[in-house]
Amino acid sequence: MVVVSFRIRKCHFVQLLATCLVLSTVMVCWEELDNKVVSHVKSYSFRYLINSFTYINKSLTIPHKQARSFSNFHYLLDHPEKCANQDVLLLLFVKSSPKNIERRNAIRSTWGNESYIQNTLGVTVRVLFALGAPTTKENEPSWSRKSGFGFQEQLVEEDRLHRDLIQKDFVDSFYNLTLKLILQFHWVHSRCAHARFFMTADDDIFVHMPNLLKYLQNESARGVTDFWVGRVHRGAPPVRSKYSKYYVSFETYPWLSYPDYTAGAAYVVSRDVAAKIYQATLALNASIHIDDVFMGICASAMGLSPQEHPYFAGEGKAPYHPCIYDQMITSHSHVDDIYDLWRAATDPQPLTTRTTVQQKWREMSELFKSKVLSQISA
Ligand SMILES: *[C@@H]1O[C@H](CO)[C@@H](O)[C@H](O)[C@H]1NC(C)=O
Ligand SMILES: *[C@@H]1O[C@H](CO)[C@@H](O)[C@H](O)[C@H]1NC(C)=O
Ligand SMILES: *[C@@H]1O[C@H](CO)[C@@H](O)[C@H](O)[C@H]1NC(C)=O
Ligand SMILES: *[C@@H]1O[C@H](CO)[C@@H](O)[C@H](O)[C@H]1NC(C)=O
Ligand SMILES: *[C@@H]1O[C@H](CO)[C@@H](O)[C@H](O)[C@H]1NC(C)=O
């Protein structure tokens, strides 16, 4: 008798202990759980079950005069003639920040080399860099501090050499990315509205230009409109944790889910879409600082929705594999290796006749591995 009740109590005790453990874990991690699980469940139900797209309402619309406060910054650097009298297939804006001169130079001498693309692929492409103004010390590279030569003067010098910086006088910072987005669509509207496609990309991206241009030429020949492709985020919930850099308050965005949008790393729109986004920026409150989300809000206000393309990368790298590699369009998080990727992309031998496919792939993987290892040991 005594033994049985002892067993029961022991068993209850274990149950009680387990329950307490689970409850305390849930309590400690509640915010995390709420952000990761609950908010996604809520947002998906909201997005797909309740009222799909009708939630963004007039509360984001503001008078034109107030909307202008997001766009009426002065140009510090500009090239109004860049597209003039040219049949431009693609205008590509790279979102860069003043200190990233090395990334800009790498892009200029690889996938962003306009004259190479013109000569070898026979396509007119314009590649420009969108910048805000440098102000803070940490934004300043060491060579600038040492030389005592102002940072803005360095940019002016860089621009004199390459004539490809478009800069306005708002502070270049993560929280001002939406201002940079607006800069791009306004520039396109006033200087390059006839380009058949417009693309925006981060400055640590690799673009496989031959694949991208082949794809766009085909789409252009079919006369596509309402074209907006990239890696699509569907029914993403706003981050409500104040510690995240993606935090968005209920006041700024009261709904449970963002409209579908393409990852800001790289996406392409046709010129009619670019014109509609421009129109939307004239009437919407742009105080949400996440630029790709704001693009999604503009698009949804204009009745546009994005298309997924499997060969556009989101946050990640495209895996190094020859089969993927021969079709990839963009891949994210590349800085040092873009020269190698570009060499491989412009290899004149087609994949099927390459005797060195395996070797190339092995080289790529080795390179990747050594990069990762050096990063780990650094
Ligand atoms: C817009 O939606 C919000 C949140 O659902 C609601 O509180 C507000 O009253 C709506 N405003 C208009 C003008 O419909
Ligand atoms: C761009 O390509 C051309 C060849 O078409 C080459 O002469 C030029 O040096 C390249 N530009 C850069 C910045 O590498
Ligand atoms: C964004 O730019 C404006 C205009 O230069 C500036 O007043 C503001 O401080 C900037 N915001 C951030 C978060 O850097
Ligand atoms: C061109 O686009 C059409 C329709 O999307 C597709 O079926 C075809 O395979 C594409 N051709 C090329 C060469 O990409
Ligand atoms: C835009 O939104 C912000 C944040 O929600 C708000 O503080 C601001 O008053 C709004 N602007 C206008 C003109 O309504």
Tab-separated table of C-alpha atoms in Angstrom, residues 7-347:
chain	number	residue	atom	x	y	z
A	7	ARG	CA	4.773	5.471	-6.745
A	8	ILE	CA	1.749	7.605	-7.534
A	9	ARG	CA	3.200	10.576	-5.776
A	10	LYS	CA	6.490	10.148	-7.538
A	11	CYS	CA	4.738	9.951	-10.860
A	12	HIS	CA	2.679	13.091	-10.087
A	13	PHE	CA	5.769	14.845	-8.961
A	14	VAL	CA	7.488	14.142	-12.249
A	15	GLN	CA	4.429	15.365	-14.151
A	16	LEU	CA	4.241	18.507	-12.086
A	17	LEU	CA	7.919	19.176	-12.589
A	18	ALA	CA	7.644	18.706	-16.343
A	19	THR	CA	4.650	21.045	-16.545
A	20	CYS	CA	6.477	23.715	-14.561
A	21	LEU	CA	9.480	23.366	-16.802
A	22	VAL	CA	7.433	23.739	-19.971
A	23	LEU	CA	5.486	26.687	-18.555
A	24	SER	CA	8.581	28.532	-17.447
A	25	THR	CA	10.274	27.925	-20.791
A	26	VAL	CA	7.216	29.285	-22.567
A	27	MET	CA	7.162	32.304	-20.253
A	28	VAL	CA	10.835	33.054	-20.673
A	29	CYS	CA	10.718	32.649	-24.440
A	30	TRP	CA	7.270	34.105	-24.934
A	31	GLU	CA	8.364	37.117	-26.874
A	32	GLU	CA	10.496	34.993	-29.144
A	33	LEU	CA	7.651	32.504	-29.645
A	34	ASP	CA	5.224	35.322	-30.208
A	35	ASN	CA	7.422	36.819	-32.897
A	36	LYS	CA	8.361	33.625	-34.601
A	37	VAL	CA	5.298	31.416	-34.356
A	38	VAL	CA	2.196	33.185	-33.140
A	39	SER	CA	2.637	36.236	-35.344
A	40	HIS	CA	3.189	34.054	-38.396
A	41	VAL	CA	0.097	31.970	-37.678
A	42	LYS	CA	-1.923	35.136	-37.133
A	43	SER	CA	-0.558	36.758	-40.245
A	44	TYR	CA	-1.141	33.741	-42.489
A	45	SER	CA	-4.714	33.347	-41.269
A	46	PHE	CA	-5.226	37.037	-41.785
A	47	ARG	CA	-3.612	37.049	-45.208
A	48	TYR	CA	-5.134	33.880	-46.620
A	49	LEU	CA	-8.337	33.185	-44.683
A	50	ILE	CA	-9.870	36.455	-43.664
A	51	ASN	CA	-9.597	39.244	-46.149
A	52	SER	CA	-6.506	38.693	-48.261
A	53	PHE	CA	-5.498	42.052	-49.681
A	54	THR	CA	-8.083	44.552	-48.644
A	55	TYR	CA	-6.548	45.625	-45.364
A	56	ILE	CA	-4.272	48.477	-46.344
A	57	ASN	CA	-6.644	51.361	-46.172
A	58	LYS	CA	-6.758	55.098	-46.597
A	59	SER	CA	-5.009	55.668	-43.282
A	60	LEU	CA	-1.648	55.421	-45.103
A	61	THR	CA	-2.657	58.019	-47.680
A	62	ILE	CA	-1.428	61.516	-47.014
A	63	PRO	CA	-1.746	64.790	-48.945
A	64	HIS	CA	0.750	65.260	-51.818
A	65	LYS	CA	2.332	68.204	-50.083
A	66	GLN	CA	3.236	66.042	-47.081
A	67	ALA	CA	4.316	63.100	-49.217
A	68	ARG	CA	6.780	65.416	-50.900
A	69	SER	CA	8.728	65.687	-47.634
A	70	PHE	CA	10.018	62.152	-48.387
A	71	SER	CA	11.308	63.039	-51.837
A	72	ASN	CA	12.237	66.699	-52.038
A	73	PHE	CA	15.878	66.323	-51.039
A	74	HIS	CA	18.459	67.997	-53.268
A	75	TYR	CA	20.719	66.089	-55.592
A	76	LEU	CA	24.344	66.231	-54.505
A	77	LEU	CA	25.402	64.131	-57.496
A	78	ASP	CA	23.293	63.504	-60.566
A	79	HIS	CA	23.561	62.442	-64.197
A	80	PRO	CA	20.414	63.549	-65.985
A	81	GLU	CA	21.893	62.545	-69.383
A	82	LYS	CA	22.641	58.911	-68.483
A	83	CYS	CA	19.742	57.399	-70.426
A	84	ALA	CA	19.039	60.168	-72.914
A	85	ASN	CA	18.449	59.085	-76.522
A	86	GLN	CA	19.253	55.446	-75.806
A	87	ASP	CA	17.132	52.370	-76.095
A	88	VAL	CA	17.838	51.106	-72.584
A	89	LEU	CA	16.743	47.560	-71.839
A	90	LEU	CA	17.597	47.664	-68.160
A	91	LEU	CA	18.298	50.430	-65.686
A	92	LEU	CA	19.887	48.924	-62.607
A	93	PHE	CA	20.201	50.854	-59.357
A	94	VAL	CA	22.605	49.476	-56.781
A	95	LYS	CA	21.829	50.649	-53.245
A	96	SER	CA	25.237	51.487	-51.901
A	97	SER	CA	26.475	53.418	-48.924
A	98	PRO	CA	29.224	56.030	-49.142
A	99	LYS	CA	31.938	53.922	-47.485
A	100	ASN	CA	31.513	50.910	-49.812
A	101	ILE	CA	33.826	52.102	-52.572
A	102	GLU	CA	35.461	48.689	-52.919
A	103	ARG	CA	32.136	47.003	-53.564
A	104	ARG	CA	31.290	49.622	-56.174
A	105	ASN	CA	34.622	49.119	-57.907
A	106	ALA	CA	34.164	45.347	-57.929
A	107	ILE	CA	30.723	45.757	-59.518
A	108	ARG	CA	32.060	48.241	-62.069
A	109	SER	CA	34.693	45.838	-63.269
A	110	THR	CA	32.475	42.730	-63.286
A	111	TRP	CA	28.720	42.431	-63.803
A	112	GLY	CA	28.158	46.202	-63.803
A	113	ASN	CA	30.541	46.942	-66.678
A	114	GLU	CA	28.192	48.692	-69.126
A	115	SER	CA	30.611	48.764	-72.037
A	116	TYR	CA	31.491	45.100	-71.684
A	117	ILE	CA	27.796	44.223	-71.718
A	118	GLN	CA	27.221	46.441	-74.731
A	119	ASN	CA	30.138	44.923	-76.645
A	120	THR	CA	29.653	41.272	-75.862
A	121	LEU	CA	25.905	40.929	-75.334
A	122	GLY	CA	24.783	43.788	-77.566
A	123	VAL	CA	22.414	45.164	-74.938
A	124	THR	CA	22.227	48.665	-73.491
A	125	VAL	CA	22.224	48.575	-69.720
A	126	ARG	CA	22.729	51.438	-67.278
A	127	VAL	CA	24.163	50.746	-63.847
A	128	LEU	CA	23.985	53.491	-61.233
A	129	PHE	CA	24.614	53.689	-57.500
A	130	ALA	CA	22.053	55.271	-55.160
A	131	LEU	CA	23.548	57.048	-52.164
A	132	GLY	CA	22.608	59.343	-49.335
A	133	ALA	CA	24.957	61.812	-47.727
A	134	PRO	CA	27.824	60.711	-45.473
A	135	THR	CA	27.846	62.450	-42.127
A	136	THR	CA	28.756	60.288	-39.197
A	137	LYS	CA	32.367	59.460	-38.394
A	138	GLU	CA	31.821	55.699	-38.431
A	139	ASN	CA	30.600	55.977	-41.982
A	140	GLU	CA	33.968	57.352	-42.926
A	141	PRO	CA	36.676	54.979	-44.092
A	142	SER	CA	40.106	55.210	-42.487
A	143	TRP	CA	41.855	56.564	-45.609
A	144	SER	CA	39.541	59.550	-45.581
A	145	ARG	CA	40.292	60.388	-41.960
A	146	LYS	CA	44.016	60.030	-42.569
A	147	SER	CA	44.205	62.159	-45.677
A	148	GLY	CA	42.117	64.892	-44.100
A	149	PHE	CA	40.374	65.110	-47.456
A	150	GLY	CA	36.614	65.382	-46.926
A	151	PHE	CA	34.546	62.280	-47.471
A	152	GLN	CA	32.113	63.979	-49.805
A	153	GLU	CA	35.053	65.216	-51.892
A	154	GLN	CA	36.198	61.602	-52.217
A	155	LEU	CA	32.793	60.703	-53.586
A	156	VAL	CA	32.890	63.615	-55.999
A	157	GLU	CA	36.275	62.381	-57.183
A	158	GLU	CA	34.997	58.819	-57.563
A	159	ASP	CA	32.036	60.149	-59.518
A	160	ARG	CA	34.284	62.239	-61.779
A	161	LEU	CA	36.055	59.033	-62.790
A	162	HIS	CA	33.004	56.841	-63.281
A	163	ARG	CA	30.013	59.191	-63.647
A	164	ASP	CA	27.611	56.766	-62.011
A	165	LEU	CA	26.714	58.050	-58.530
A	166	ILE	CA	23.244	59.424	-57.847
A	167	GLN	CA	23.188	61.046	-54.447
A	168	LYS	CA	20.707	63.110	-52.455
A	169	ASP	CA	21.238	65.045	-49.260
A	170	PHE	CA	19.484	62.811	-46.723
A	171	VAL	CA	21.591	60.972	-44.179
A	172	ASP	CA	22.681	57.605	-45.584
A	173	SER	CA	21.562	55.123	-42.939
A	174	PHE	CA	19.659	51.875	-42.557
A	175	TYR	CA	16.655	53.753	-41.208
A	176	ASN	CA	16.585	55.947	-44.320
A	177	LEU	CA	16.451	53.130	-46.865
A	178	THR	CA	12.905	54.038	-47.844
A	179	LEU	CA	14.116	57.523	-48.788
A	180	LYS	CA	16.675	55.799	-51.022
A	181	LEU	CA	13.929	53.710	-52.615
A	182	ILE	CA	11.944	56.857	-53.351
A	183	LEU	CA	15.064	58.515	-54.781
A	184	GLN	CA	15.367	55.625	-57.264
A	185	PHE	CA	11.775	55.636	-58.464
A	186	HIS	CA	11.773	59.422	-58.771
A	187	TRP	CA	15.013	59.381	-60.722
A	188	VAL	CA	13.617	56.729	-63.057
A	189	HIS	CA	10.468	58.771	-63.555
A	190	SER	CA	12.256	61.973	-64.453
A	191	ARG	CA	15.421	60.705	-66.203
A	192	CYS	CA	14.894	57.215	-67.573
A	193	ALA	CA	11.176	56.459	-67.843
A	194	HIS	CA	11.708	54.825	-71.241
A	195	ALA	CA	13.989	52.020	-69.939
A	196	ARG	CA	12.085	48.808	-70.499
A	197	PHE	CA	12.974	47.326	-67.123
A	198	PHE	CA	14.101	48.735	-63.842
A	199	MET	CA	16.006	46.736	-61.239
A	200	THR	CA	17.176	47.540	-57.737
A	201	ALA	CA	19.831	45.533	-55.892
A	202	ASP	CA	22.090	45.524	-52.847
A	203	ASP	CA	25.788	46.194	-53.302
A	204	ASP	CA	26.800	42.748	-52.051
A	205	ILE	CA	24.961	40.902	-54.738
A	206	PHE	CA	26.164	38.996	-57.738
A	207	VAL	CA	24.071	39.387	-60.883
A	208	HIS	CA	24.516	36.857	-63.664
A	209	MET	CA	24.053	39.442	-66.413
A	210	PRO	CA	24.010	37.068	-69.392
A	211	ASN	CA	21.207	34.991	-67.815
A	212	LEU	CA	19.288	38.021	-66.594
A	213	LEU	CA	19.443	39.802	-69.949
A	214	LYS	CA	18.444	36.710	-71.889
A	215	TYR	CA	15.433	36.381	-69.619
A	216	LEU	CA	14.489	40.072	-69.912
A	217	GLN	CA	14.921	40.162	-73.690
A	218	ASN	CA	12.481	37.298	-73.974
A	219	GLU	CA	9.988	38.993	-71.647
A	220	SER	CA	10.411	42.258	-73.510
A	221	ALA	CA	9.747	40.583	-76.871
A	222	ARG	CA	6.478	39.291	-75.436
A	223	GLY	CA	5.649	42.861	-74.401
A	224	VAL	CA	5.094	42.040	-70.743
A	225	THR	CA	3.391	44.518	-68.459
A	226	ASP	CA	2.607	44.356	-64.735
A	227	PHE	CA	5.935	42.539	-64.455
A	228	TRP	CA	7.496	42.367	-60.980
A	229	VAL	CA	9.787	39.441	-60.195
A	230	GLY	CA	12.137	38.447	-57.421
A	231	ARG	CA	12.154	36.301	-54.331
A	232	VAL	CA	8.671	36.802	-52.867
A	233	HIS	CA	7.869	37.135	-49.151
A	234	ARG	CA	4.251	36.109	-48.675
A	235	GLY	CA	2.131	37.128	-45.719
A	236	ALA	CA	5.130	38.255	-43.666
A	237	PRO	CA	4.129	39.656	-40.263
A	238	PRO	CA	5.593	42.954	-39.003
A	239	VAL	CA	8.258	42.530	-36.313
A	240	ARG	CA	6.906	43.941	-33.068
A	241	SER	CA	9.967	43.376	-30.895
A	242	LYS	CA	11.558	46.712	-30.068
A	243	TYR	CA	15.041	45.158	-30.085
A	244	SER	CA	14.940	44.297	-33.767
A	245	LYS	CA	16.147	46.671	-36.443
A	246	TYR	CA	13.030	45.667	-38.373
A	247	TYR	CA	10.735	46.800	-35.533
A	248	VAL	CA	7.624	48.547	-36.797
A	249	SER	CA	5.123	50.073	-34.368
A	250	PHE	CA	1.374	49.509	-34.487
A	251	GLU	CA	1.023	53.212	-35.084
A	252	THR	CA	3.099	53.031	-38.268
A	253	TYR	CA	1.560	49.799	-39.531
A	254	PRO	CA	-1.523	48.508	-37.647
A	255	TRP	CA	-2.184	45.325	-39.663
A	256	LEU	CA	-1.066	41.762	-38.910
A	257	SER	CA	0.608	41.068	-42.202
A	258	TYR	CA	2.521	42.940	-44.876
A	259	PRO	CA	1.319	42.741	-48.441
A	260	ASP	CA	3.379	40.292	-50.523
A	261	TYR	CA	6.675	41.859	-51.561
A	262	THR	CA	9.982	40.903	-53.158
A	263	ALA	CA	13.172	40.739	-51.092
A	264	GLY	CA	15.065	44.022	-51.441
A	265	ALA	CA	18.273	42.125	-52.295
A	266	ALA	CA	17.258	42.228	-55.974
A	267	TYR	CA	14.066	42.531	-57.967
A	268	VAL	CA	13.013	43.690	-61.429
A	269	VAL	CA	9.934	45.613	-62.575
A	270	SER	CA	8.738	46.616	-66.027
A	271	ARG	CA	8.504	50.322	-66.861
A	272	ASP	CA	4.717	50.514	-66.386
A	273	VAL	CA	5.145	49.127	-62.865
A	274	ALA	CA	7.921	51.636	-62.129
A	275	ALA	CA	5.573	54.433	-63.219
A	276	LYS	CA	2.803	53.164	-60.946
A	277	ILE	CA	5.133	52.884	-57.961
A	278	TYR	CA	6.235	56.457	-58.600
A	279	GLN	CA	2.581	57.562	-58.534
A	280	ALA	CA	2.038	55.698	-55.260
A	281	THR	CA	5.008	57.409	-53.607
A	282	LEU	CA	3.305	60.758	-54.247
A	283	ALA	CA	0.414	59.861	-51.958
A	284	LEU	CA	1.618	57.434	-49.272
A	285	ASN	CA	3.130	57.912	-45.850
A	286	ALA	CA	6.684	56.596	-46.261
A	287	SER	CA	7.645	56.562	-42.596
A	288	ILE	CA	8.013	52.768	-42.551
A	289	HIS	CA	11.785	52.346	-42.857
A	290	ILE	CA	11.928	48.888	-44.460
A	291	ASP	CA	12.280	49.735	-48.128
A	292	ASP	CA	11.129	46.482	-49.724
A	293	VAL	CA	8.048	46.426	-47.503
A	294	PHE	CA	7.264	49.993	-48.519
A	295	MET	CA	7.635	48.986	-52.164
A	296	GLY	CA	5.092	46.201	-51.427
A	297	ILE	CA	2.710	48.709	-49.866
A	298	CYS	CA	2.970	50.999	-52.907
A	299	ALA	CA	2.426	48.059	-55.245
A	300	SER	CA	-0.558	46.760	-53.339
A	301	ALA	CA	-2.081	50.258	-53.361
A	302	MET	CA	-1.753	50.149	-57.160
A	303	GLY	CA	-3.209	46.642	-57.415
A	304	LEU	CA	0.073	44.923	-58.354
A	305	SER	CA	1.370	41.628	-57.035
A	306	PRO	CA	4.817	40.023	-57.349
A	307	GLN	CA	5.854	36.876	-59.183
A	308	GLU	CA	8.293	34.410	-57.688
A	309	HIS	CA	11.372	33.556	-59.733
A	310	PRO	CA	13.396	30.565	-58.512
A	311	TYR	CA	16.722	31.936	-59.713
A	312	PHE	CA	16.535	35.181	-57.798
A	313	ALA	CA	18.138	34.806	-54.378
A	314	GLY	CA	16.600	36.286	-51.257
A	315	GLU	CA	18.919	36.765	-48.301
A	316	GLY	CA	21.090	33.810	-49.227
A	317	LYS	CA	23.780	32.704	-51.619
A	318	ALA	CA	22.842	30.531	-54.543
A	319	PRO	CA	24.554	27.190	-53.892
A	320	TYR	CA	27.668	26.561	-55.964
A	321	HIS	CA	26.506	23.869	-58.251
A	322	PRO	CA	27.019	23.891	-62.025
A	323	CYS	CA	23.372	23.092	-62.786
A	324	ILE	CA	22.091	25.937	-60.661
A	325	TYR	CA	24.981	28.093	-61.627
A	326	ASP	CA	24.187	28.010	-65.306
A	327	GLN	CA	20.685	29.352	-64.716
A	328	MET	CA	21.078	31.541	-61.640
A	329	ILE	CA	20.219	35.198	-61.928
A	330	THR	CA	21.161	36.731	-58.596
A	331	SER	CA	22.947	35.539	-55.505
A	332	HIS	CA	23.335	37.460	-52.256
A	333	SER	CA	26.254	38.109	-49.841
A	334	HIS	CA	29.153	38.217	-52.246
A	335	VAL	CA	32.002	40.619	-51.811
A	336	ASP	CA	35.415	39.089	-52.458
A	337	ASP	CA	34.342	36.297	-54.762
A	338	ILE	CA	32.437	38.284	-57.369
A	339	TYR	CA	35.477	38.367	-59.667
A	340	ASP	CA	35.557	34.551	-59.739
A	341	LEU	CA	31.819	34.303	-60.243
A	342	TRP	CA	31.984	36.791	-63.076
A	343	ARG	CA	34.836	34.923	-64.763
A	344	ALA	CA	32.759	31.764	-64.612
A	345	ALA	CA	29.650	33.576	-65.880
A	346	THR	CA	31.470	34.968	-68.909
A	347	ASP	CA	33.293	31.763	-69.782
